[in-house]
Coordinates of N, CA and C in Angstrom, one line a residue:
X21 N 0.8 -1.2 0.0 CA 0.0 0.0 0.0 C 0.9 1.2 0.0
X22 N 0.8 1.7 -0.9 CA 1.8 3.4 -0.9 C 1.1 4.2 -0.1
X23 N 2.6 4.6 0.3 CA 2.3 6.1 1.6 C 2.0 7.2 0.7
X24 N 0.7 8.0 1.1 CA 0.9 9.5 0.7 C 1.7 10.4 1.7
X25 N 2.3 11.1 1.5 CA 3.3 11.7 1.7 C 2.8 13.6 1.9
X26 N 2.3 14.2 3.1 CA 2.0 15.6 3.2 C 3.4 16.6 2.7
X27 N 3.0 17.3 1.9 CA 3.9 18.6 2.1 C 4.7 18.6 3.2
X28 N 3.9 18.7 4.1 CA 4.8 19.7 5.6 C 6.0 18.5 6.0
X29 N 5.8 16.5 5.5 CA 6.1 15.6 6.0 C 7.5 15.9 4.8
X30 N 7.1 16.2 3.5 CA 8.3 16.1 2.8 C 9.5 17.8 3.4
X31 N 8.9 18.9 3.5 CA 9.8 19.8 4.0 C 10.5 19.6 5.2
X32 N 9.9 18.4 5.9 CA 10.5 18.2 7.6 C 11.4 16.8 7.1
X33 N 11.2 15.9 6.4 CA 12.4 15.6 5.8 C 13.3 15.7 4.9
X34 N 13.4 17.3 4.6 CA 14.3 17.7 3.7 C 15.3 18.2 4.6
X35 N 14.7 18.9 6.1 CA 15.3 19.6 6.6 C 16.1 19.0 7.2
X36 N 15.9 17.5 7.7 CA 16.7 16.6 7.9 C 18.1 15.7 7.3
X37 N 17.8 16.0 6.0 CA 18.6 15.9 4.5 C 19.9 16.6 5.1
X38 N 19.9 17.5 5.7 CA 21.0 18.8 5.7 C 22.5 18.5 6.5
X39 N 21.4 17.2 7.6 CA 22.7 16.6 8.8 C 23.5 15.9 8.2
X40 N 24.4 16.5 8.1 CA 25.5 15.2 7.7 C 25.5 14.3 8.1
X41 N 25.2 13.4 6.9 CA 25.0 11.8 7.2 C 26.2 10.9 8.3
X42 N 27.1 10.9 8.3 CA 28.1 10.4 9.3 C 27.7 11.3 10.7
X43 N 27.3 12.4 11.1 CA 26.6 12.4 12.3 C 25.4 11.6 12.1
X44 N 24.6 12.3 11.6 CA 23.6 11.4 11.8 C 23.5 9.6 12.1
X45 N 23.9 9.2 11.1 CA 24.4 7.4 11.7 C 24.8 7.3 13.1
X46 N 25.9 8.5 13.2 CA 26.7 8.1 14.7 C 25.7 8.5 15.7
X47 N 24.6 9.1 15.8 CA 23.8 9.3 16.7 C 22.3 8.8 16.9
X48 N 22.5 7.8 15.7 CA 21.2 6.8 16.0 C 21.0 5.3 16.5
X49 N 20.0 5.3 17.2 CA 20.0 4.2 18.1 C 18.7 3.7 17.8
X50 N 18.4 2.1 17.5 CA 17.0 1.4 17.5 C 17.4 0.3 18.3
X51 N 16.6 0.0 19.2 CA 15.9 -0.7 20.4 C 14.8 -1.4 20.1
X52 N 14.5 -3.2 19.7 CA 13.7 -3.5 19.9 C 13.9 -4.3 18.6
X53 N 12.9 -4.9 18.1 CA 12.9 -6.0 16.8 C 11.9 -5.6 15.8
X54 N 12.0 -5.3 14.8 CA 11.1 -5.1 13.5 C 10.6 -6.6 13.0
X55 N 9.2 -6.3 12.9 CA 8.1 -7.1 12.0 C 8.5 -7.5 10.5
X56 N 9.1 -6.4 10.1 CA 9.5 -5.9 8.5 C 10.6 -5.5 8.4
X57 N 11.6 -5.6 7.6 CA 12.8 -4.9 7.3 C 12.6 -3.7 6.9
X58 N 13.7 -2.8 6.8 CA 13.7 -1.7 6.2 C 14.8 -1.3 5.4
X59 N 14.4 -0.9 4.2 CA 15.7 -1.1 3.3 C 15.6 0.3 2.2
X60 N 16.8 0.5 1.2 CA 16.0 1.5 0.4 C 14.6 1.3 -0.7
X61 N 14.4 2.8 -1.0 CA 13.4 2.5 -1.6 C 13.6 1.4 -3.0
X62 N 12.5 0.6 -3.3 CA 12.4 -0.2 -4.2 C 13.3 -1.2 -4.0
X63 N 13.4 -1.6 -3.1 CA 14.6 -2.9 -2.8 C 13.7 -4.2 -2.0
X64 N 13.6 -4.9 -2.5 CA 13.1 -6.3 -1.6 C 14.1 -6.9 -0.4
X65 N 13.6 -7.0 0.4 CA 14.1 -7.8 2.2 C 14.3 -9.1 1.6
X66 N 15.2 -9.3 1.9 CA 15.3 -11.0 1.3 C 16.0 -11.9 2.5
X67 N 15.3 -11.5 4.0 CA 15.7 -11.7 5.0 C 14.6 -12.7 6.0
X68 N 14.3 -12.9 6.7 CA 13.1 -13.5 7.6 C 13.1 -12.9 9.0
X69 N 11.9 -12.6 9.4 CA 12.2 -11.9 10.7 C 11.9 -12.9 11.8
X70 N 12.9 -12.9 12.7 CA 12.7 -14.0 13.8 C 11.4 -14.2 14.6
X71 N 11.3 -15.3 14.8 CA 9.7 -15.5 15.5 C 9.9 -17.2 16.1
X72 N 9.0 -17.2 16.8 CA 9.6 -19.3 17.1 C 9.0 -18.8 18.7
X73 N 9.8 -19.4 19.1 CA 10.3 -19.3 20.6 C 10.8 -18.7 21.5
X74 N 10.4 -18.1 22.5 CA 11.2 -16.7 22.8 C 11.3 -16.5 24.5
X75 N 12.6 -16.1 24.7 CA 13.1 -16.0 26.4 C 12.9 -14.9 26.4
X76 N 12.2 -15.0 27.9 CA 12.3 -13.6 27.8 C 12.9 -13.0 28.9
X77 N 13.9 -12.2 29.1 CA 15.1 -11.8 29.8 C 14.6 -10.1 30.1
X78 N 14.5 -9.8 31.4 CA 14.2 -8.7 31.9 C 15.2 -7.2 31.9
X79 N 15.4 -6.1 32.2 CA 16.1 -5.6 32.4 C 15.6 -4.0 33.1
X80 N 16.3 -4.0 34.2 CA 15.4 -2.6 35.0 C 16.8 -2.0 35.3
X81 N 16.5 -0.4 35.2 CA 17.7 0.1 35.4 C 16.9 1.5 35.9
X82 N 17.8 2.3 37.2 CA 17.4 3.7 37.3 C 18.3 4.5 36.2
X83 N 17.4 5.8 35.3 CA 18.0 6.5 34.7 C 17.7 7.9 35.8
X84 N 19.8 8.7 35.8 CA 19.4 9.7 36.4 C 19.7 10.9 35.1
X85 N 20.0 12.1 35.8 CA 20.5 13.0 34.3 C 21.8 12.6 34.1
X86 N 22.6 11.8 34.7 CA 24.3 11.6 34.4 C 24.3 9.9 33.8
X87 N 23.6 9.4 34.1 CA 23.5 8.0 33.7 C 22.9 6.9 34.4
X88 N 23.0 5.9 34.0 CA 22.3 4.3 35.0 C 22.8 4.4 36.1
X89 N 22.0 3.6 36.7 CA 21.8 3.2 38.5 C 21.3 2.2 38.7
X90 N 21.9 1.1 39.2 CA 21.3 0.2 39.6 C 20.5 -1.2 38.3
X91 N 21.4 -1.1 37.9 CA 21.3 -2.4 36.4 C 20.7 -3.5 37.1
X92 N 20.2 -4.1 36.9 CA 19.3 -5.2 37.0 C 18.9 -6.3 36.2
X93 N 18.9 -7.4 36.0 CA 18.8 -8.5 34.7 C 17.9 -9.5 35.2
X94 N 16.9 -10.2 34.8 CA 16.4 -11.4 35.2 C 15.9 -12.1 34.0
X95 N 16.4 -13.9 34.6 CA 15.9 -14.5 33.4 C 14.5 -14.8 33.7
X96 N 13.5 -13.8 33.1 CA 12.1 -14.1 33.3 C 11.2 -13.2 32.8
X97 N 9.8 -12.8 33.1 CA 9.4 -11.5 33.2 C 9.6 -10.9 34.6
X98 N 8.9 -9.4 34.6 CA 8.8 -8.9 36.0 C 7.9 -9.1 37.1
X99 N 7.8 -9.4 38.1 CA 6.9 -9.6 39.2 C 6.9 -8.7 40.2
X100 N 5.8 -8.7 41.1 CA 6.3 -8.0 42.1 C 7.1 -8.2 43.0
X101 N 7.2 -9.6 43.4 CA 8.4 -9.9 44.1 C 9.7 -9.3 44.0
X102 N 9.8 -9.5 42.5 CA 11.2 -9.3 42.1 C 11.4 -7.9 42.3
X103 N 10.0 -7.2 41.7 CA 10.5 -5.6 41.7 C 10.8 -5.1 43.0
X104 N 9.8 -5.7 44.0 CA 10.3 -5.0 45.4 C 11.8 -5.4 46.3
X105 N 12.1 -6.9 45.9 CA 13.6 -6.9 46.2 C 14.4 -6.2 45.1
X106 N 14.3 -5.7 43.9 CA 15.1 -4.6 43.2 C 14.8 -3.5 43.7
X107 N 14.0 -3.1 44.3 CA 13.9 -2.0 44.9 C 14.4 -2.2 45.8
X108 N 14.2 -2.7 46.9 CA 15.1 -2.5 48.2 C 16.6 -2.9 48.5
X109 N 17.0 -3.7 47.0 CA 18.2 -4.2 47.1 C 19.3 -3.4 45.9
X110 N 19.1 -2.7 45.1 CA 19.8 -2.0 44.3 C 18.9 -1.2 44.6
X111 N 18.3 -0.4 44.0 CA 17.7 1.0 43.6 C 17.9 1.9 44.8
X112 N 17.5 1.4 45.9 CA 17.0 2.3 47.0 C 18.4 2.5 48.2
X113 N 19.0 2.1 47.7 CA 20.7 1.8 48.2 C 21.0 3.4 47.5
X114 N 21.3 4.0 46.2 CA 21.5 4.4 45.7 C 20.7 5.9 45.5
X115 N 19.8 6.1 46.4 CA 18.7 7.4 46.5 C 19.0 7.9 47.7
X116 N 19.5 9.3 47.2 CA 19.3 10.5 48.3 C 18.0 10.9 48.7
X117 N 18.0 11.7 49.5 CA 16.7 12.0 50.2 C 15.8 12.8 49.1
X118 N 16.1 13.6 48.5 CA 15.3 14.6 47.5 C 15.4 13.8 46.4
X119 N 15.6 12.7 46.1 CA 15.4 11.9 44.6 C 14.4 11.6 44.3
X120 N 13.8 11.8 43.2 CA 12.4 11.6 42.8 C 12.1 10.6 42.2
X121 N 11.2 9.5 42.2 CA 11.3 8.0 41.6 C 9.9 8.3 40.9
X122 N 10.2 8.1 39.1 CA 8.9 7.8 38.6 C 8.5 6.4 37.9
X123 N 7.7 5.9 38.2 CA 7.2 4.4 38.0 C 5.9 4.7 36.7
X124 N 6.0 3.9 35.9 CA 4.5 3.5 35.1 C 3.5 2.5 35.8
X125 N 2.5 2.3 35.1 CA 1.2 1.5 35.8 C 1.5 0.2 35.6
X126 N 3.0 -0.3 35.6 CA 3.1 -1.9 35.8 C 2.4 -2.5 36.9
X127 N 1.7 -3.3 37.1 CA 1.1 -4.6 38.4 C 2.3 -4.5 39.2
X128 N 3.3 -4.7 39.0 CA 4.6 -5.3 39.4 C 5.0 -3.8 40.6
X129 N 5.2 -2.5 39.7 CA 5.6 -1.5 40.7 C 4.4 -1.3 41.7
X130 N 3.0 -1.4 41.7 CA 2.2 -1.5 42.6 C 1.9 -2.4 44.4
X131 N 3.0 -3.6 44.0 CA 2.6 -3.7 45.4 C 3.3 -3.5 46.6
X132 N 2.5 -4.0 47.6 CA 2.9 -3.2 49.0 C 4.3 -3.3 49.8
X133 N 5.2 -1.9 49.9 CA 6.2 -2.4 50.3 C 7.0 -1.6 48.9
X134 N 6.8 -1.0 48.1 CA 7.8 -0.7 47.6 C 7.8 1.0 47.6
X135 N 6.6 1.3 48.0 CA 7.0 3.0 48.7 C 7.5 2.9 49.4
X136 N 7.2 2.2 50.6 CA 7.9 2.5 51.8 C 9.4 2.0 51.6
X137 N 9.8 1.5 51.1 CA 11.2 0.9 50.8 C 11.7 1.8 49.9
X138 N 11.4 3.1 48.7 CA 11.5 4.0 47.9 C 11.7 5.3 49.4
X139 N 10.5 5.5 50.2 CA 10.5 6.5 51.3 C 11.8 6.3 52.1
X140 N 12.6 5.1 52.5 CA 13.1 4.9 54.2 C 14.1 5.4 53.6

């Protein structure tokens, strides 16, 4: 299915055109696995994208404004268990008193025992 393509979409990547490509490369980062390859225009993927079987391996980390805190890895998904011993066993080792902790609406950062372990 061909993309139509807005005006304002082609002038916002023209303007982009301008970065010198060798910056550019050196400052891009993708995270995660693609459905579909991506390649130039008019060129067929002549690749397969992985699928099957899949481990799934955790990773929690505090980000501050200077960098990670408290790296964390598990072979599994997240739980609460797990989160509140990461919390009380790395993370909260590492927080001054005025540090501010933001959490998403995971199940996992929810149960009891990990504010107060965030607070002490």
């Amino acid at each position: 299915m061909p993309q139509t393509v807005l005006p304002s979409q082609s002038a916002h990547r023209s303007s982009h055109a301008q970065i010198p490509r060798r910056r550019a490369q050196s400052r891009r980062h993708r995270v995660g696995e693609l459905a579909a390859g991506s390649v130039a225009k008019h060129v067929a993927v002549d690749q397969e994208a992985p699928h099957g079987h899949w481990k799934t391996i955790t990773l929690v980390v505090g980000l501050r404004h200077d960098g990670m805190v408290a790296p964390f890895v598990i072979d599994g998904p997240m739980s609460g268990t797990i989160f509140l011993a990461y919390v009380e066993q790395c993370l909260a080792p590492t927080l001054d008193r005025c540090d501010v902790v933001i959490m998403d609406n995971l199940p996992a950062h929810k149960v009891a025992g990990v504010t107060d372990a965030i607070e002490a």
